[in-house]
Short mmCIF file of C-alpha atoms in Angstrom, two decimals:
data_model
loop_
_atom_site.label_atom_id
_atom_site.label_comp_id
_atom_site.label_asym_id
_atom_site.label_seq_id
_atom_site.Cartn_x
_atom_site.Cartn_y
_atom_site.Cartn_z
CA UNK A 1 11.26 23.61 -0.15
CA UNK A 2 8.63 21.53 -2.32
CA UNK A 3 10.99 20.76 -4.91
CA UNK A 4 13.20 19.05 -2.53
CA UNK A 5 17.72 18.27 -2.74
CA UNK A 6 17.16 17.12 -6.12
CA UNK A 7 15.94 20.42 -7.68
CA UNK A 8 14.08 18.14 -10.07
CA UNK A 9 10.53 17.60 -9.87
CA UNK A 10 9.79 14.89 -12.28
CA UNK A 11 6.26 14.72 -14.39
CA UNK A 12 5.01 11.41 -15.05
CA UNK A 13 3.45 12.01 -18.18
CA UNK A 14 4.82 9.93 -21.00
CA UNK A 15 5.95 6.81 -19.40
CA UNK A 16 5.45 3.86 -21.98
CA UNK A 17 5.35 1.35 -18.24
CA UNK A 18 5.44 1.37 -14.46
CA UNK A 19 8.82 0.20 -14.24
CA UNK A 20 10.21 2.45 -16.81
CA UNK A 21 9.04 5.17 -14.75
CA UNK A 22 9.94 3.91 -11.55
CA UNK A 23 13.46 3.52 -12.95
CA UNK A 24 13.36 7.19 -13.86
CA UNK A 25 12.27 8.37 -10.35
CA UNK A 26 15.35 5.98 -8.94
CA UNK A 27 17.83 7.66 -11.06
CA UNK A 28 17.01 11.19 -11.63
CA UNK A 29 16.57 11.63 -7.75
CA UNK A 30 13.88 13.65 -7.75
CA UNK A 31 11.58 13.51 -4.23
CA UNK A 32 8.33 15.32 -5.97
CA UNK A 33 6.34 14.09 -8.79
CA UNK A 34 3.08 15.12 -10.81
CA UNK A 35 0.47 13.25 -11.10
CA UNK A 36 -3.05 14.01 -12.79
CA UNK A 37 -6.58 12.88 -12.08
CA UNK A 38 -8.61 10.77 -14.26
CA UNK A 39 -11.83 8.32 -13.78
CA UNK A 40 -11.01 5.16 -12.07
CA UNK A 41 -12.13 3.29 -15.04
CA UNK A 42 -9.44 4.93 -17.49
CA UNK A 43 -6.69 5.18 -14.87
CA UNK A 44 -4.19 2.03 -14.41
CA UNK A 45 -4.22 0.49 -10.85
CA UNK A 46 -0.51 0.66 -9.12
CA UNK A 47 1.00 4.25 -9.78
CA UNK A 48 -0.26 5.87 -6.20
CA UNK A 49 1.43 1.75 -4.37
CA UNK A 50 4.55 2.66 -6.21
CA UNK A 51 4.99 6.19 -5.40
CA UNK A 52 4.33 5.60 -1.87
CA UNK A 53 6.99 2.48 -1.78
CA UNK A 54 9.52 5.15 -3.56
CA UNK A 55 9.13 7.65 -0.70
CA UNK A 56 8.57 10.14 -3.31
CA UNK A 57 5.98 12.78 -2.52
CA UNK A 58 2.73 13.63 -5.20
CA UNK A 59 2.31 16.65 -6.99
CA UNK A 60 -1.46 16.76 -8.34
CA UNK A 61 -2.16 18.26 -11.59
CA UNK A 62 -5.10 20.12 -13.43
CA UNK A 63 -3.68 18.83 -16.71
CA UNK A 64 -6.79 19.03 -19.40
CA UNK A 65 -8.50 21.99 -17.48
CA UNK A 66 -9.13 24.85 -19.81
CA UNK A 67 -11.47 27.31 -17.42
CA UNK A 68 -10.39 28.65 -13.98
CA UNK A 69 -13.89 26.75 -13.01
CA UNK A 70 -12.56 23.40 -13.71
CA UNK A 71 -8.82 24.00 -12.53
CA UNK A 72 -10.31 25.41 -8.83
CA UNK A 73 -12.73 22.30 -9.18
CA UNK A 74 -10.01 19.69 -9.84
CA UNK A 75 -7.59 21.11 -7.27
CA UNK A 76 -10.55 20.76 -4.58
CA UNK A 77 -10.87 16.87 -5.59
CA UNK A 78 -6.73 16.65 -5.92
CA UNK A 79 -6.95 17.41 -2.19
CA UNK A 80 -9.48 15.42 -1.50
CA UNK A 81 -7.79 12.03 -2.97
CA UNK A 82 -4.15 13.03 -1.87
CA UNK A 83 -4.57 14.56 1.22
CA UNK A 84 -1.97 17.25 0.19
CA UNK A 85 -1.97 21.19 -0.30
CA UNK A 86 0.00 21.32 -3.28
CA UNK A 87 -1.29 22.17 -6.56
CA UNK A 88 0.55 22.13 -9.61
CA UNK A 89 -2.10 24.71 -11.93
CA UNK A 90 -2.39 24.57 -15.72
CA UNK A 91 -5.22 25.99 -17.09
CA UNK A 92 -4.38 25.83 -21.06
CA UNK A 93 -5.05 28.15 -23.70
CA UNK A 94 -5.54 26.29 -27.07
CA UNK A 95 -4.87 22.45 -27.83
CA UNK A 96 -1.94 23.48 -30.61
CA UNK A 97 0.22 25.21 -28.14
CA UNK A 98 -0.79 23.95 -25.00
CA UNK A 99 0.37 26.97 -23.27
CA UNK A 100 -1.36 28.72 -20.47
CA UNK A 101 -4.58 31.08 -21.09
CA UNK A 102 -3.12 33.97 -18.57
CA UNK A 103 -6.36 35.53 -17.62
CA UNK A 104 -8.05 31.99 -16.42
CA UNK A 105 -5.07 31.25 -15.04
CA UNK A 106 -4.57 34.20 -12.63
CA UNK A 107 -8.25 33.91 -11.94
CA UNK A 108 -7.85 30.45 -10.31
CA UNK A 109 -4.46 31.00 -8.81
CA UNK A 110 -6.28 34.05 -6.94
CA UNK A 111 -8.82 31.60 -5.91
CA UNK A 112 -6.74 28.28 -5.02
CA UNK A 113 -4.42 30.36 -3.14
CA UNK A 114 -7.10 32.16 -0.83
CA UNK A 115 -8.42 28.24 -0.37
CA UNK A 116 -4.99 27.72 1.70
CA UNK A 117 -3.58 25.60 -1.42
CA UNK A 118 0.22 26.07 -2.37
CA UNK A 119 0.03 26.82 -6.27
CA UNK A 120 2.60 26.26 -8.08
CA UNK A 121 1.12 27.53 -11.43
CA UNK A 122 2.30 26.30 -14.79
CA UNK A 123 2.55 30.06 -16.72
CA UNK A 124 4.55 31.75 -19.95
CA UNK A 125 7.46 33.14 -19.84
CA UNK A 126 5.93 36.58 -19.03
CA UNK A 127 7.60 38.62 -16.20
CA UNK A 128 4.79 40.60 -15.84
CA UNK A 129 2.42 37.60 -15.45
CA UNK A 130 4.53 36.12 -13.28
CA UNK A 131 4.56 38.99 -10.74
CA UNK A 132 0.76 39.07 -10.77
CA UNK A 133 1.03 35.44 -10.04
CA UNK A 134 3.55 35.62 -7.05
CA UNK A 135 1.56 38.84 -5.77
CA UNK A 136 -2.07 36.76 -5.75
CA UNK A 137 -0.47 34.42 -3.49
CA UNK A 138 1.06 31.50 -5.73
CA UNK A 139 4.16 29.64 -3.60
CA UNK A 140 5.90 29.58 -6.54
CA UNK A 141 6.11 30.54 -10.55
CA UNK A 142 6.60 27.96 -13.55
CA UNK A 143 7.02 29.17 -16.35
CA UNK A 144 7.56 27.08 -19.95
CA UNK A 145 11.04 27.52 -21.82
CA UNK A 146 9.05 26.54 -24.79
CA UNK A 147 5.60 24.34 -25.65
CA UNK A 148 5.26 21.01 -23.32
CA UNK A 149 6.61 18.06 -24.69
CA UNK A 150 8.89 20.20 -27.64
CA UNK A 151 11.62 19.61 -26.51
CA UNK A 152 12.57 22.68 -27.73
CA UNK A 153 14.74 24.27 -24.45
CA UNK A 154 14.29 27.44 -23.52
CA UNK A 155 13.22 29.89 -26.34
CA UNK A 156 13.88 33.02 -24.40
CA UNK A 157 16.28 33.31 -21.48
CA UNK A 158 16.60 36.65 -20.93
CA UNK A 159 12.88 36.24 -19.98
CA UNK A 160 13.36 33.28 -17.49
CA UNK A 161 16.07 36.08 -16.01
CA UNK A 162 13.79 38.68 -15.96
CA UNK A 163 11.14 36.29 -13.84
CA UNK A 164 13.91 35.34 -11.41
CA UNK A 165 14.75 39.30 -11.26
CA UNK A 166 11.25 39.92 -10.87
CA UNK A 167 9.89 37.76 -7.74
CA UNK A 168 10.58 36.76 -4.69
CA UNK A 169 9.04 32.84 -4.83
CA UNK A 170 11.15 30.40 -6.30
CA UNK A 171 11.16 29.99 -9.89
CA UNK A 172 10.98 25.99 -11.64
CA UNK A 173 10.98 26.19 -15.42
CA UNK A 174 8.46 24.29 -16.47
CA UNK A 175 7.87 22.75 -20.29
CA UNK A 176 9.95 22.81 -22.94
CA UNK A 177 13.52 21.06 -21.83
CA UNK A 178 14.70 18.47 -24.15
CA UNK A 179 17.97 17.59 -22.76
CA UNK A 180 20.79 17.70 -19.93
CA UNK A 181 22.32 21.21 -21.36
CA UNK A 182 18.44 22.81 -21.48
CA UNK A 183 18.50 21.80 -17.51
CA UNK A 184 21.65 23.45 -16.98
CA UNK A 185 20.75 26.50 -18.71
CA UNK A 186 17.65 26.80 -16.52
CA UNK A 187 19.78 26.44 -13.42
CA UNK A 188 22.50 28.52 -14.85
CA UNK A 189 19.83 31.22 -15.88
CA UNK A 190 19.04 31.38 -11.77
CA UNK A 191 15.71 29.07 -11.73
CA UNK A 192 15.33 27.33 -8.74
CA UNK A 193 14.02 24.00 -9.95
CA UNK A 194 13.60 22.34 -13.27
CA UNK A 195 10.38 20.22 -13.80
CA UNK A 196 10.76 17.47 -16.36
CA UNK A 197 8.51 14.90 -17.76
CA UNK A 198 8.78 13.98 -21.91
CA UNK A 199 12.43 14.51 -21.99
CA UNK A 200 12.72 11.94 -19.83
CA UNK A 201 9.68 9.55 -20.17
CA UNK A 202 10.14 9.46 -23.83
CA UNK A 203 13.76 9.05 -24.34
CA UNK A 204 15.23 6.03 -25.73
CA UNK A 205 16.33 5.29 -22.25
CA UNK A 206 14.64 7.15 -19.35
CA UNK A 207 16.94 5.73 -16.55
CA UNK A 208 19.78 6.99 -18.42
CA UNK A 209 17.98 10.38 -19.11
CA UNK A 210 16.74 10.77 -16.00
CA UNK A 211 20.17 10.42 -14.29
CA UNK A 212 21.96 13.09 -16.81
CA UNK A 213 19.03 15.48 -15.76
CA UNK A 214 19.80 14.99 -12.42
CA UNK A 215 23.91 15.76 -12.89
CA UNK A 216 23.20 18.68 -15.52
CA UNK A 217 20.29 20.04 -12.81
CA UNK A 218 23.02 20.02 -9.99
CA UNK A 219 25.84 21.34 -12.22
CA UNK A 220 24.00 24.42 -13.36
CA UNK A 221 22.69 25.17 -10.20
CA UNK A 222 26.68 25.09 -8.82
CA UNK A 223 27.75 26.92 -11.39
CA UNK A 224 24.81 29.48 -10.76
CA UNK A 225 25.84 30.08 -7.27
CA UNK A 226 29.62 30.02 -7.97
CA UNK A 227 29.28 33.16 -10.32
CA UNK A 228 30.44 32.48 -13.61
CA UNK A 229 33.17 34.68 -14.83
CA UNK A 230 31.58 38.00 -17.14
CA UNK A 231 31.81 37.53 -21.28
CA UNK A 232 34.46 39.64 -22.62
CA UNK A 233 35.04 40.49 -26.60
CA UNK A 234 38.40 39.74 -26.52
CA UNK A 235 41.13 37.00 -25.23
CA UNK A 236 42.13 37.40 -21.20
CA UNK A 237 45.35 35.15 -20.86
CA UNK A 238 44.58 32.44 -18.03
CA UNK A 239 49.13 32.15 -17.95
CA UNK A 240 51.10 35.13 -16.71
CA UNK A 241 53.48 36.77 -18.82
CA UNK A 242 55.79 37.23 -15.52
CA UNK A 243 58.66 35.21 -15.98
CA UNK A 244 58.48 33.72 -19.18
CA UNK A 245 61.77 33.22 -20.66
CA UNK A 246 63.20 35.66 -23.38
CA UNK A 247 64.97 34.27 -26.83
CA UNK B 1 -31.97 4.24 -9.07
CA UNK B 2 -30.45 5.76 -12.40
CA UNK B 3 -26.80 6.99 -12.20
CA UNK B 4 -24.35 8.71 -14.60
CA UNK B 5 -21.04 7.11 -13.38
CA UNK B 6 -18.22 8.46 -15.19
CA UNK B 7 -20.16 9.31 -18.19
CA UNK B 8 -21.78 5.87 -18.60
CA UNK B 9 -25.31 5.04 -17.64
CA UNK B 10 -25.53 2.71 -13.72
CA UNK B 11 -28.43 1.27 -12.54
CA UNK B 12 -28.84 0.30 -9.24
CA UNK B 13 -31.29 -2.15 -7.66
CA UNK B 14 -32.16 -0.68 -4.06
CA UNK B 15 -33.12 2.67 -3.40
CA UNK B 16 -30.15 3.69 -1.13
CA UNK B 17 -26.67 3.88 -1.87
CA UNK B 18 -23.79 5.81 -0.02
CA UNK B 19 -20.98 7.09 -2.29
CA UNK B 20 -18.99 4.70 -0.12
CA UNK B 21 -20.75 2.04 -1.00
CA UNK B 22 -20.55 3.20 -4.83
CA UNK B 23 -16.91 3.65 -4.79
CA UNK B 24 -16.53 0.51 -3.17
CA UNK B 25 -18.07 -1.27 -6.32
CA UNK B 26 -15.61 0.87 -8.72
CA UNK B 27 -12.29 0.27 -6.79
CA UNK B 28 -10.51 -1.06 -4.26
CA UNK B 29 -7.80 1.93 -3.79
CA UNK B 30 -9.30 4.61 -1.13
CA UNK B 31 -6.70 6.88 -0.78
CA UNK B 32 -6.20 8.99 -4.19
CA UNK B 33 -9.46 8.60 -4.90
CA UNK B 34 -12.11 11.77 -5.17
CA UNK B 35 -15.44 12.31 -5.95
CA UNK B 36 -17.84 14.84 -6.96
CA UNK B 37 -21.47 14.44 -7.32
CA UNK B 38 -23.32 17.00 -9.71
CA UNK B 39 -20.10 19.10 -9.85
CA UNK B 40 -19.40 19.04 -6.25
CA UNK B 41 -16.77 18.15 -4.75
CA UNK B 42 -17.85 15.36 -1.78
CA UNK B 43 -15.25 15.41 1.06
CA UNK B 44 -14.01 11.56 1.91
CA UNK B 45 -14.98 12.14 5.15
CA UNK B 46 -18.83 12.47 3.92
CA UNK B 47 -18.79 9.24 1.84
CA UNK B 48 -20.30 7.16 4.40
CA UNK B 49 -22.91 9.56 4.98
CA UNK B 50 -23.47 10.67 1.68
CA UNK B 51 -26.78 9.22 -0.40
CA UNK B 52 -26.71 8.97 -4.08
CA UNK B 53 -29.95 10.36 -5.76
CA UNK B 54 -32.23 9.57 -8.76
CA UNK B 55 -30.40 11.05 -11.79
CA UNK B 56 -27.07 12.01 -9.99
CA UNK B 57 -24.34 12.62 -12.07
CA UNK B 58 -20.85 10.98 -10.18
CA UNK B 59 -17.76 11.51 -10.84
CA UNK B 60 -15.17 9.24 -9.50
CA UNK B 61 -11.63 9.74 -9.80
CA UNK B 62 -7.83 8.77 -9.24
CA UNK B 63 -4.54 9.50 -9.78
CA UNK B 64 -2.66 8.46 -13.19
CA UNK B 65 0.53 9.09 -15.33
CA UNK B 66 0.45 12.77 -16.05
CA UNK B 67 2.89 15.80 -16.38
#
């Protein structure tokens, strides 16, 4: 699968230096991250040399791309410079929220995925929407827990259940985490992969961050597939009564 | 020959130029690099045999830092 042992696909966004975000990639373990596409003339030399000596594999981005137009066009060049399939789609609504315009979005994920690209689109945390996605062809759904870079966690999880419930392709909650326990939730909640970028880039120490994402990410999925016990309303006694001594 | 490179005004001296050859002058990296000329997308594989115009508009791109 894209997202690789780790379960953590790690967005570079954010990083205040190379080496604070190679750190991150060394501890969080992730073997997939995003990157986006920018003129040459704006865009620092030595990310692409790093990634490459990292054995980590690239994840291109439409990051900025409001239209299905520009996403299709910027997945086209994505392929061109990284000689890879995968596409991870945004096409964003409004600048305030930065969350995905559904309609564009659909639109290009139709398109990208009838150009032989895997999408992995970036969407809300609409069932619905993400069924339309899966059905048009995407290899995967994202959706946000709550606004990129918020930190905020996951403002509804019954929803993220409900998208797990409702398709077949794995689910990666995308946006929104802010710290270990938000990763575990997503894992707990039955997503498949967490994708992480300011809650790790931004942190007073990313190496540190990036290696408590990596525990909490493996922890929730374990205690995902090890079927938690069921919430009661009242007390179940863990010790037997059998035996215990009469005064 | 008048180019918009990246949103800023080129001029170049001889009347032919390859987007190889232009890409060549804007960095050394080739691979995650991409370019489109007049909103199209011009395969790497093309580059060499691709001339730049009078009034083109190129873009020429590469990977950085982003979520």
């Amino acid at each position: 699968m894209f997202f690789g042992e780790s379960r953590l696909v790690l967005g570079t966004g954010g990083a205040n230096s190379l080496a604070a975000l190679e750190e991150a990639i060394t501890a969080s373990g992730t073997e997939l991250v995003t990157v986006a596409l920018r003129r040459v003339d704006a865009a620092g030399p030595g990310l692409l040399p790093m990634l490459d000596r990292l054995g980590v594999r690239v994840l291109p981005n439409t990051a900025g791309c409001y239209t299905a137009g520009d996403a299709i066009k910027t997945a086209h060049l994505a392929r061109d410079a990284f000689e890879t399939d995968l596409i991870k789609l945004e096409v964003i609504g409004d600048e305030r929220t930065l969350l995905p315009d559904g309609v564009e979005l659909l639109r290009a994920a139709e398109t990208l995925a009838g150009d032989g690209f895997t999408v992995l689109p970036y969407t809300s945390d609409d069932p619905i929407l993400a069924r339309r996605l899966a059905d048009v062809g995407c290899a995967a759904v994202m959706p946000a827990g709550s606004p990129i870079g918020s930190g905020l966690g996951i403002s509804n999880p019954h929803h993220i259940r409900l998208i797990r419930q409702s398709v077949e392709v794995p689910v990666v909650l995308d946006a929104g985490i802010g710290t270990a326990s938000d990763a575990a939730l997503a894992m707990e909640l039955g997503c498949d992969a967490v994708l992480i970028a300011s809650a790790i880039t931004r942190a007073d120490d990313p190496g540190g961050m990036a290696s408590a994402m990596r525990h909490a990410v493996l922890a929730g999925r374990l205690a995902y597939t090890s079927g938690r016990i069921p919430r009661r309303h009242h007390a179940l006694a863990s010790t037997s009564d059998e035996g215990r001594a009469q005064w | 020959m008048r180019l918009t490179v990246n949103g800023r005004e080129h001029v170049e001296s001889g009347e032919m130029l390859s987007v190889a050859a232009l890409v060549a002058r804007l960095t050394e990296a080739r691979r995650g690099v991409a370019v489109a000329v007049n909103g199209a997308v011009v395969p790497r594989s093309t580059w060499e045999t691709s001339r730049l115009a009078d009034g083109d508009a190129v873009e020429v791109l590469t990977a950085t830092q982003g979520g």
